[in-house]
PDB file of C-alpha atoms in Angstrom:
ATOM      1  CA  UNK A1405      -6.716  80.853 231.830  1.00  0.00           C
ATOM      2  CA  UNK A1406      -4.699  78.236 230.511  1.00  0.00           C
ATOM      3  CA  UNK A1407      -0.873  78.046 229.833  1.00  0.00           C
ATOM      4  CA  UNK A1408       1.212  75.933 227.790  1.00  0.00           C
ATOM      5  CA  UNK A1409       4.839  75.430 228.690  1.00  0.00           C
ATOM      6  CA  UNK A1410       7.217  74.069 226.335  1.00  0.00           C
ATOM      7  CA  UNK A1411      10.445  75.425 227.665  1.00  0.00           C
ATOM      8  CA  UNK A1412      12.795  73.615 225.245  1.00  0.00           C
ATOM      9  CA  UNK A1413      13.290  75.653 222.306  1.00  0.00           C
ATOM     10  CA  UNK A1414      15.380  73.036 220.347  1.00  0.00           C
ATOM     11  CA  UNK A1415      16.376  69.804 220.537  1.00  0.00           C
ATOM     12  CA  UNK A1416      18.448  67.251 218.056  1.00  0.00           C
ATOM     13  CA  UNK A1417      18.580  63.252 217.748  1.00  0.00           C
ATOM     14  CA  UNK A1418      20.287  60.751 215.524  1.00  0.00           C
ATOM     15  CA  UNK A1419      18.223  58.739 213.104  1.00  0.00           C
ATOM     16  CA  UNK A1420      17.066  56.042 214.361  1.00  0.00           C
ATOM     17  CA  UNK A1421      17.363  56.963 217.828  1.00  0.00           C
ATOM     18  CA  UNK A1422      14.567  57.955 220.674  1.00  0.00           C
ATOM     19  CA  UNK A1423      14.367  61.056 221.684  1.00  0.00           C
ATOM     20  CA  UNK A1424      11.445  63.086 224.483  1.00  0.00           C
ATOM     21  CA  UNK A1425      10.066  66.336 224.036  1.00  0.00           C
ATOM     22  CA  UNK A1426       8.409  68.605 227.285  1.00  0.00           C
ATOM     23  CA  UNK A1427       5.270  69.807 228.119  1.00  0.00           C
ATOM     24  CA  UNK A1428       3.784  71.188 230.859  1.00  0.00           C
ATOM     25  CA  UNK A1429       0.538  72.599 230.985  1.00  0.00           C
ATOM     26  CA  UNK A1430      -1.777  74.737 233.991  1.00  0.00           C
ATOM     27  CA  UNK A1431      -5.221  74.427 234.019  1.00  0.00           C
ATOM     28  CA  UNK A1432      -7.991  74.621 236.469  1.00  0.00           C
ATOM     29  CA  UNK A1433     -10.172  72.247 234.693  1.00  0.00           C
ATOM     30  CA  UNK A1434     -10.592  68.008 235.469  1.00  0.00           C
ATOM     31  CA  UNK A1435     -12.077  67.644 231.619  1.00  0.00           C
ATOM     32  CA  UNK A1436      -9.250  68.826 228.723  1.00  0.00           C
ATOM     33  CA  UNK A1437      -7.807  67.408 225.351  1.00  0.00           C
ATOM     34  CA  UNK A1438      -3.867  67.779 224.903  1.00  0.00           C
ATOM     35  CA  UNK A1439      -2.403  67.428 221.275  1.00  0.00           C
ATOM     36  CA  UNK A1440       0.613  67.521 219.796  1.00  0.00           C
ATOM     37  CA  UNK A1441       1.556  69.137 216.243  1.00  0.00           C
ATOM     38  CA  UNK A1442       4.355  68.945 214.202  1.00  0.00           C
ATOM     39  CA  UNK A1443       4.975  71.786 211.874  1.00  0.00           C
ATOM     40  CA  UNK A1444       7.661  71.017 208.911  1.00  0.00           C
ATOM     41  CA  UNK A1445       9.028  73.692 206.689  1.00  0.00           C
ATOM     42  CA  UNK A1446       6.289  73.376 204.131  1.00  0.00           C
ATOM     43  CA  UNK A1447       4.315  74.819 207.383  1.00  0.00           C
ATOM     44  CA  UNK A1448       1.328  72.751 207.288  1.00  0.00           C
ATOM     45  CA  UNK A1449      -0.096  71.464 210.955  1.00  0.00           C
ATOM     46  CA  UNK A1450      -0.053  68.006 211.136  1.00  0.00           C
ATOM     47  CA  UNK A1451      -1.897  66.196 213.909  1.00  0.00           C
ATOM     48  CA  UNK A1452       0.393  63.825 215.881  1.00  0.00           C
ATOM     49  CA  UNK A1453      -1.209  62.848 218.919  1.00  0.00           C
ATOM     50  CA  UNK A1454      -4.527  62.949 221.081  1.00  0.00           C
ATOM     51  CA  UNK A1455      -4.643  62.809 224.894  1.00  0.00           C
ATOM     52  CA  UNK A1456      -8.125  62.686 226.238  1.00  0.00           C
ATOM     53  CA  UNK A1457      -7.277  63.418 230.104  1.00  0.00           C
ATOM     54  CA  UNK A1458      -9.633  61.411 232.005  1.00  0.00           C
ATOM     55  CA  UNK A1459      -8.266  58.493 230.204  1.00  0.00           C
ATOM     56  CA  UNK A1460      -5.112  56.956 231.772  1.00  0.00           C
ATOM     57  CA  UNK A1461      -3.697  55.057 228.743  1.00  0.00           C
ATOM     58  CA  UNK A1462      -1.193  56.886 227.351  1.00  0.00           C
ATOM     59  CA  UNK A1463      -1.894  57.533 223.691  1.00  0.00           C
ATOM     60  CA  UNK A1464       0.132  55.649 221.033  1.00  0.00           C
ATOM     61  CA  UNK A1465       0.629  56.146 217.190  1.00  0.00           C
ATOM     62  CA  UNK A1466       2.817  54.233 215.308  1.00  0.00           C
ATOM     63  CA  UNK A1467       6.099  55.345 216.546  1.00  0.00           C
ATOM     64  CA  UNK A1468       5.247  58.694 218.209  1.00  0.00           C
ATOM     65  CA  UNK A1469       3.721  57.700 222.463  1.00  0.00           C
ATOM     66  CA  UNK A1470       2.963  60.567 224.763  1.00  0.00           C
ATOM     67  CA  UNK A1471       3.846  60.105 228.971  1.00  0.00           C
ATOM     68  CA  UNK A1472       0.738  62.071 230.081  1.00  0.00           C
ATOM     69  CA  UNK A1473       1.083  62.583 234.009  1.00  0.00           C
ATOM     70  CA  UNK A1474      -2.638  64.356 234.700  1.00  0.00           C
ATOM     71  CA  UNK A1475      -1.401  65.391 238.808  1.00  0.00           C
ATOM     72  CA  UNK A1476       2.247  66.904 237.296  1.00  0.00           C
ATOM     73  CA  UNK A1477       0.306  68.282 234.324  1.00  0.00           C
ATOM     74  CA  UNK A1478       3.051  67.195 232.184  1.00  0.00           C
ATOM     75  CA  UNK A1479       2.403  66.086 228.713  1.00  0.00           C
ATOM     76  CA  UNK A1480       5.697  64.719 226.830  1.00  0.00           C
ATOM     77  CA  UNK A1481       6.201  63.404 223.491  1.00  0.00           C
ATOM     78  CA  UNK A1482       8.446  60.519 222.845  1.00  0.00           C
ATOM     79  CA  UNK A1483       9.503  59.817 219.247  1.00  0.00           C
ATOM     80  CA  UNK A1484      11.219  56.506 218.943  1.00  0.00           C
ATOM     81  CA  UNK A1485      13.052  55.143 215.599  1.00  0.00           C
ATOM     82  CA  UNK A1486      13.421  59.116 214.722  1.00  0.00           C
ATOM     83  CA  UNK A1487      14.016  59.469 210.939  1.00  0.00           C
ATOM     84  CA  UNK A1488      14.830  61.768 209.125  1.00  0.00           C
ATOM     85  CA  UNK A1489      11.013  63.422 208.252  1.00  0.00           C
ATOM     86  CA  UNK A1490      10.580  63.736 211.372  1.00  0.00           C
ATOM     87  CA  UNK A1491      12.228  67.178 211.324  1.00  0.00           C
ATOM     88  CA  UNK A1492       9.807  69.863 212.319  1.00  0.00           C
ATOM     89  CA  UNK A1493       8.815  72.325 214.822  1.00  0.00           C
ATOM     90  CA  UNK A1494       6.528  70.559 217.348  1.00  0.00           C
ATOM     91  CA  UNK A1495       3.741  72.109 219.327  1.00  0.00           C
ATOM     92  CA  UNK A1496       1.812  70.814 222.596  1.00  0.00           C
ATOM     93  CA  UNK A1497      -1.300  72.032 222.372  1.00  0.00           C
ATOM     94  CA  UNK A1498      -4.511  72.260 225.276  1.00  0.00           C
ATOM     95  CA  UNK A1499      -8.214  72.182 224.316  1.00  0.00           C
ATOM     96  CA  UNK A1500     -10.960  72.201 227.264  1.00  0.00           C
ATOM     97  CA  UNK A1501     -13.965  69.772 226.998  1.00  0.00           C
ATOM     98  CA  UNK A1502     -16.087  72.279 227.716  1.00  0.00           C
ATOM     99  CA  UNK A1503     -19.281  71.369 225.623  1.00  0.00           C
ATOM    100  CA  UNK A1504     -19.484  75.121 224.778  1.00  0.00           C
ATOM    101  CA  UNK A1505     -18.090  75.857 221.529  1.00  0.00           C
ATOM    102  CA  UNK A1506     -16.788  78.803 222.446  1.00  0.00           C
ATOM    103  CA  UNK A1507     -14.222  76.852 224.769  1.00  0.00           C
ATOM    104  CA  UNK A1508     -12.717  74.769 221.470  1.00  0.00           C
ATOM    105  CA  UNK A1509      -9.985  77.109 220.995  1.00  0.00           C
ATOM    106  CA  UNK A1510      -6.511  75.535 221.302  1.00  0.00           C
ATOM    107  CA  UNK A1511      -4.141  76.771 223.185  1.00  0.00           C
ATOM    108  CA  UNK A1512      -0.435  76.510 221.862  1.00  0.00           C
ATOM    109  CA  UNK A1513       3.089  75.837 223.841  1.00  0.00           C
ATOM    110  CA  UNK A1514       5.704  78.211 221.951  1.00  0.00           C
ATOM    111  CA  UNK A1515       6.878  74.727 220.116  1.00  0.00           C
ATOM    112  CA  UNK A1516      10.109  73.166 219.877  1.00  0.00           C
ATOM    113  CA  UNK A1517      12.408  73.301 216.679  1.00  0.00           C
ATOM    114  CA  UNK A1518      13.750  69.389 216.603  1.00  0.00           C
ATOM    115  CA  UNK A1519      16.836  68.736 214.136  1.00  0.00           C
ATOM    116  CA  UNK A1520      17.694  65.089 212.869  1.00  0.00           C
ATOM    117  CA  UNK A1521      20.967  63.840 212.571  1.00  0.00           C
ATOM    118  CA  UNK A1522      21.776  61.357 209.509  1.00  0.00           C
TER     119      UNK A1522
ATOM    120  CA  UNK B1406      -9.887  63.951 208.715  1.00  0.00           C
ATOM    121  CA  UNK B1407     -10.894  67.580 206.796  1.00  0.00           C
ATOM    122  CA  UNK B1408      -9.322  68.700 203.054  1.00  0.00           C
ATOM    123  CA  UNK B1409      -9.220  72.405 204.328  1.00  0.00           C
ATOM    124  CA  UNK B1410      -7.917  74.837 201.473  1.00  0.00           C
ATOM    125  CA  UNK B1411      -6.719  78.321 201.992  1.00  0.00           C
ATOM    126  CA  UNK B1412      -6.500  81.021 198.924  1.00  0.00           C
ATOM    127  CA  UNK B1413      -4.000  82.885 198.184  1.00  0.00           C
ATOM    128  CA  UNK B1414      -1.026  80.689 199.707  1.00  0.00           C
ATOM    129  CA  UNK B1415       0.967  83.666 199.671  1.00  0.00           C
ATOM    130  CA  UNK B1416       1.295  87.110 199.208  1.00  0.00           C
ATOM    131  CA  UNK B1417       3.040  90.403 199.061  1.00  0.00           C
ATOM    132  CA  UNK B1418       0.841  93.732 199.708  1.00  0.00           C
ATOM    133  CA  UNK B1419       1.509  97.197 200.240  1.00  0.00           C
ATOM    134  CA  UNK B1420       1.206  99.219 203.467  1.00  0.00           C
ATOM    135  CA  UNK B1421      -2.395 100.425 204.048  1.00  0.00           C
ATOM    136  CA  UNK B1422      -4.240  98.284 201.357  1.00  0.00           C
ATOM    137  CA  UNK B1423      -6.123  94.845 202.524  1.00  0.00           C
ATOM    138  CA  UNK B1424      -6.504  91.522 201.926  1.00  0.00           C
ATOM    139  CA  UNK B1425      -8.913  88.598 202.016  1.00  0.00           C
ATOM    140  CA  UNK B1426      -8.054  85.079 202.778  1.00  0.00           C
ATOM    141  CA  UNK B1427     -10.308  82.465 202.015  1.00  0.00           C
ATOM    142  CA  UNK B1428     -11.153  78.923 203.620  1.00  0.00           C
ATOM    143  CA  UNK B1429     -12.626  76.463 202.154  1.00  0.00           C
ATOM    144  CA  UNK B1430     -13.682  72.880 203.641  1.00  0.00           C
ATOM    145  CA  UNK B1431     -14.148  70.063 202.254  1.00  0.00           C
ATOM    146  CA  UNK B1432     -17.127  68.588 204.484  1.00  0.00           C
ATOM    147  CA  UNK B1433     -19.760  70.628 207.224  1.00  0.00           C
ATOM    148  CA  UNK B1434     -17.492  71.412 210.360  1.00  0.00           C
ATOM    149  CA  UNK B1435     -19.115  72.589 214.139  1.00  0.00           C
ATOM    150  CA  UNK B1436     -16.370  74.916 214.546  1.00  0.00           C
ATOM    151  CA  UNK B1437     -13.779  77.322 212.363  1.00  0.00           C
ATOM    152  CA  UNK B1438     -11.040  79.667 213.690  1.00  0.00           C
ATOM    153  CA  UNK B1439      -8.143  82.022 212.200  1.00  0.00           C
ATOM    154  CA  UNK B1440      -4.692  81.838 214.064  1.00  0.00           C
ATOM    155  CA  UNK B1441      -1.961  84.317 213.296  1.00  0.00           C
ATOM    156  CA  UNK B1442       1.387  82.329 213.656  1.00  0.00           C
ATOM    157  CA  UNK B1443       4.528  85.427 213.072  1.00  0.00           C
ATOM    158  CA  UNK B1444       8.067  84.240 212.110  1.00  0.00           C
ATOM    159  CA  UNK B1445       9.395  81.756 214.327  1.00  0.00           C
ATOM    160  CA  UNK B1446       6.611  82.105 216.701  1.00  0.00           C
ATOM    161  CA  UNK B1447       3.708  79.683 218.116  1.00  0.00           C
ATOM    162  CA  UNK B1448       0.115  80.216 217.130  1.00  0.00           C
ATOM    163  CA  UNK B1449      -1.996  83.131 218.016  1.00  0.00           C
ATOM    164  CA  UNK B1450      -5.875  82.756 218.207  1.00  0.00           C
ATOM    165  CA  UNK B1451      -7.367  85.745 215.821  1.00  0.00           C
ATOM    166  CA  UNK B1452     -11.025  84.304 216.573  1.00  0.00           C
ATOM    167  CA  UNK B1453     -13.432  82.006 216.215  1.00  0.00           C
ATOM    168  CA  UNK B1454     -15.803  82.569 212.992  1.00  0.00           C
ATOM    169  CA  UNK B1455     -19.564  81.712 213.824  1.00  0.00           C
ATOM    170  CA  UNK B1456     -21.643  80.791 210.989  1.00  0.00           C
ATOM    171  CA  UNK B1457     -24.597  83.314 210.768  1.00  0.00           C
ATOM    172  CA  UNK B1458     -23.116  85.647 213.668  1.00  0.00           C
ATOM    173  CA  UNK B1459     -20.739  87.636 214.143  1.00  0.00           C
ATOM    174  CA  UNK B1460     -16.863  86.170 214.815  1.00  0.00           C
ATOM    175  CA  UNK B1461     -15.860  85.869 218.396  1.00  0.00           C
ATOM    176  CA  UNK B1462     -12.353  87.680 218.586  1.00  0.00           C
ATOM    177  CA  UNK B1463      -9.388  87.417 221.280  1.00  0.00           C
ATOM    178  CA  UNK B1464      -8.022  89.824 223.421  1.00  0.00           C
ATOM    179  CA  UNK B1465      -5.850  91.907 221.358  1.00  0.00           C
ATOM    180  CA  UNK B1466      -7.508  91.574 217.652  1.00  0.00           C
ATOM    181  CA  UNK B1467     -10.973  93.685 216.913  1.00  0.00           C
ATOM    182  CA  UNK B1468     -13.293  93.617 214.185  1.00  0.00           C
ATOM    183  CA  UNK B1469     -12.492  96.599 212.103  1.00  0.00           C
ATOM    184  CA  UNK B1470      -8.724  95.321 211.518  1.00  0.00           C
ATOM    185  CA  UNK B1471      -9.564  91.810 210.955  1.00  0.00           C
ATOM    186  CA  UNK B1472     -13.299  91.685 209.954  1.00  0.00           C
ATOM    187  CA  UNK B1473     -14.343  87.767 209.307  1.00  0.00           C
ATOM    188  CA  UNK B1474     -17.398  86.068 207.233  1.00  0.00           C
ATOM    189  CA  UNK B1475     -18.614  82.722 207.591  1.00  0.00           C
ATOM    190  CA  UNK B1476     -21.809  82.392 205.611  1.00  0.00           C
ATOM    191  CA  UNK B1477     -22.277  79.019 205.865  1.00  0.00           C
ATOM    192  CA  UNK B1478     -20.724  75.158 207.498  1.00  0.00           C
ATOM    193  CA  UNK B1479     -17.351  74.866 204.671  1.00  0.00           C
ATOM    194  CA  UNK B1480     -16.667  78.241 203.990  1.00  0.00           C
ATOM    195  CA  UNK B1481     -15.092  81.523 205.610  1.00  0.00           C
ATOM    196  CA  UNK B1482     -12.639  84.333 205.010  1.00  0.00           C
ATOM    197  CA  UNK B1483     -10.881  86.330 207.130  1.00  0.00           C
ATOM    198  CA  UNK B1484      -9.762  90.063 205.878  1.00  0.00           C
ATOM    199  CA  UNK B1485      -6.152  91.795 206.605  1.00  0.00           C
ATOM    200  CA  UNK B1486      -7.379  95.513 207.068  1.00  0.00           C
ATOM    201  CA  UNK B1487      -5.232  98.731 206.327  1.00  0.00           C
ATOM    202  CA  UNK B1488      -1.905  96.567 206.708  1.00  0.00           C
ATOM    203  CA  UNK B1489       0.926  97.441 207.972  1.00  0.00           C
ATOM    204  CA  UNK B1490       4.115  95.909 207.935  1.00  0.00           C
ATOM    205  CA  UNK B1491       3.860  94.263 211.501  1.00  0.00           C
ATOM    206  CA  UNK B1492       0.794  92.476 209.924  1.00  0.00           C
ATOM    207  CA  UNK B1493       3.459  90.337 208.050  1.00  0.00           C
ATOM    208  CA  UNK B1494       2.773  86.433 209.642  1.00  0.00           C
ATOM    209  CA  UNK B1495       1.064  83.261 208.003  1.00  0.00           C
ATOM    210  CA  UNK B1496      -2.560  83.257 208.843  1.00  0.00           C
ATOM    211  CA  UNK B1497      -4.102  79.274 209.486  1.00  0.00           C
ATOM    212  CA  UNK B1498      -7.237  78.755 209.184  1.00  0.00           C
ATOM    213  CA  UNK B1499      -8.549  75.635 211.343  1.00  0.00           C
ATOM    214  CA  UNK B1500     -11.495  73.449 211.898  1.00  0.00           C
ATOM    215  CA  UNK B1501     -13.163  71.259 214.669  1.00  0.00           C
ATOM    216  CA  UNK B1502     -16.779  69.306 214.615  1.00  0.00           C
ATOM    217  CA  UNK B1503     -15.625  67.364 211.776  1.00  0.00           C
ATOM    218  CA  UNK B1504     -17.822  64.367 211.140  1.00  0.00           C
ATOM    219  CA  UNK B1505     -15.416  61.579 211.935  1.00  0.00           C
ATOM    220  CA  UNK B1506     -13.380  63.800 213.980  1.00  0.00           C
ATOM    221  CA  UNK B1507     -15.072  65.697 216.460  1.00  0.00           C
ATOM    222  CA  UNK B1508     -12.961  66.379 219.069  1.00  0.00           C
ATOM    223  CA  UNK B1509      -9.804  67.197 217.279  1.00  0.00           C
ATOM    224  CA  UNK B1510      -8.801  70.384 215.159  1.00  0.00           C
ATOM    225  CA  UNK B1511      -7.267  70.333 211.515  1.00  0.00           C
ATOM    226  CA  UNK B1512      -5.458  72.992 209.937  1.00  0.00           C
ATOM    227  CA  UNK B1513      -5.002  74.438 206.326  1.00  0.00           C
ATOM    228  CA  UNK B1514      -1.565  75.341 204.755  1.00  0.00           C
ATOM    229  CA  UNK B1515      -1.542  78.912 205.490  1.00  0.00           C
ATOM    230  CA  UNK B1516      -1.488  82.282 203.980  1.00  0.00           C
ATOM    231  CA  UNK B1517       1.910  83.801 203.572  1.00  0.00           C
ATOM    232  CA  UNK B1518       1.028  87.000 204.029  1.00  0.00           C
ATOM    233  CA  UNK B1519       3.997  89.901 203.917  1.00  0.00           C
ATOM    234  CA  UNK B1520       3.358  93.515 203.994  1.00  0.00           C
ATOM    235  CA  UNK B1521       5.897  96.365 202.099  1.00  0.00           C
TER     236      UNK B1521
END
């Protein structure tokens, strides 16, 4: 089975500074997704990020980049230019690429709660 | 990416009685599933709702306590049975096999649910 390590369970940055967030994952499997979620108060699940894992580009959005080592299994989140918003619980997330649906479960990291300082 | 609703957003139920939580897409999706997510906590696969079949559940969670309906590709509900107050989490309901997004999974706002 797959595991989801997110052993951080806070961090805080200044606005408009960078700041990194862990993940390590185990798996078995050559073929897997790995997301990232942020969670604000309001609760909703927000999609962040998308790392397909036979790609070796790490994936970029805007001002959120992921450092995706596939032989370390590690997975982190890097969050430059943090504002304020950006204040949310954050979850790394695994999904096998398993073409059987039954495999398209996510599996969730126990998230991290990340504070913003004005 | 999906409009997924979820009705009710919140709610506050007695021991023993049940509830039913609806989900409601905006588009056909491959793929729904129910998480349980308790205070403070990460998400917790319930199971996977197969349209025309019956739900695939996790370790831990069984039909009779949380029975689940999908009758068709943008609709399902999952049921809260004879709650207790441990039952008291938000319930997400989430989709994959969208038709611009395939691979990735989108979540509703969640159910509030707590339990007297």
């Amino acid at each position: 089975a797959q595991t989801v390590t997110q052993s951080q369970p806070e961090m805080s940055v200044q606005e408009a500074e960078t700041v990194t967030l862990s993940c390590t994952y185990d798996t078995s499997e050559s073929d897997y997704y790995l997301f990232w979620y942020k969670q604000p108060p309001s609760r909703q699940m927000i999609l962040v990020i998308r790392q397909e894992a036979y790609k070796q580009q790490n994936a970029t959005e805007n001002r959120f980049s992921v450092n995706f080592q596939k032989a370390a299994k590690s997975f982190s989140l890097k969050i430059s230019d943090s504002q304020l918003g950006d204040a949310a619980m954050y979850f790394c997330a695994y999904r096998s690429d398993k073409s059987n649906g039954a495999n398209s479960k996510l599996t969730f990291g126990k998230g991290i709660t990340l504070s913003v300082r004005p | 990416s999906a409009v997924i609703s979820q009705k009710p957003s919140r709610d506050i139920c007695q021991r023993g009685t049940s509830l039913t939580i609806q989900c409601q897409v905006d588009s056909q999706v491959t793929m729904m599933f129910w998480y349980r997510q308790q205070p403070g906590q990460s998400l917790t696969l319930i199971a996977t709702a197969n349209q025309g079949s019956e739900a695939t559940y996790e370790s831990g969670f069984v039909i009779d306590k949380f029975p689940i309906s999908r009758p068709n590709l943008t609709f399902s509900t999952l049921t809260v049975s004879n709650m207790s107050p441990e039952d008291s989490s938000i319930y997400l309901c989430s989709v994959s096999g969208t038709p611009s997004s395939y691979n990735e999974q989108f979540f509703g706002p969640g159910t509030r649910l707590t339990v007297l």
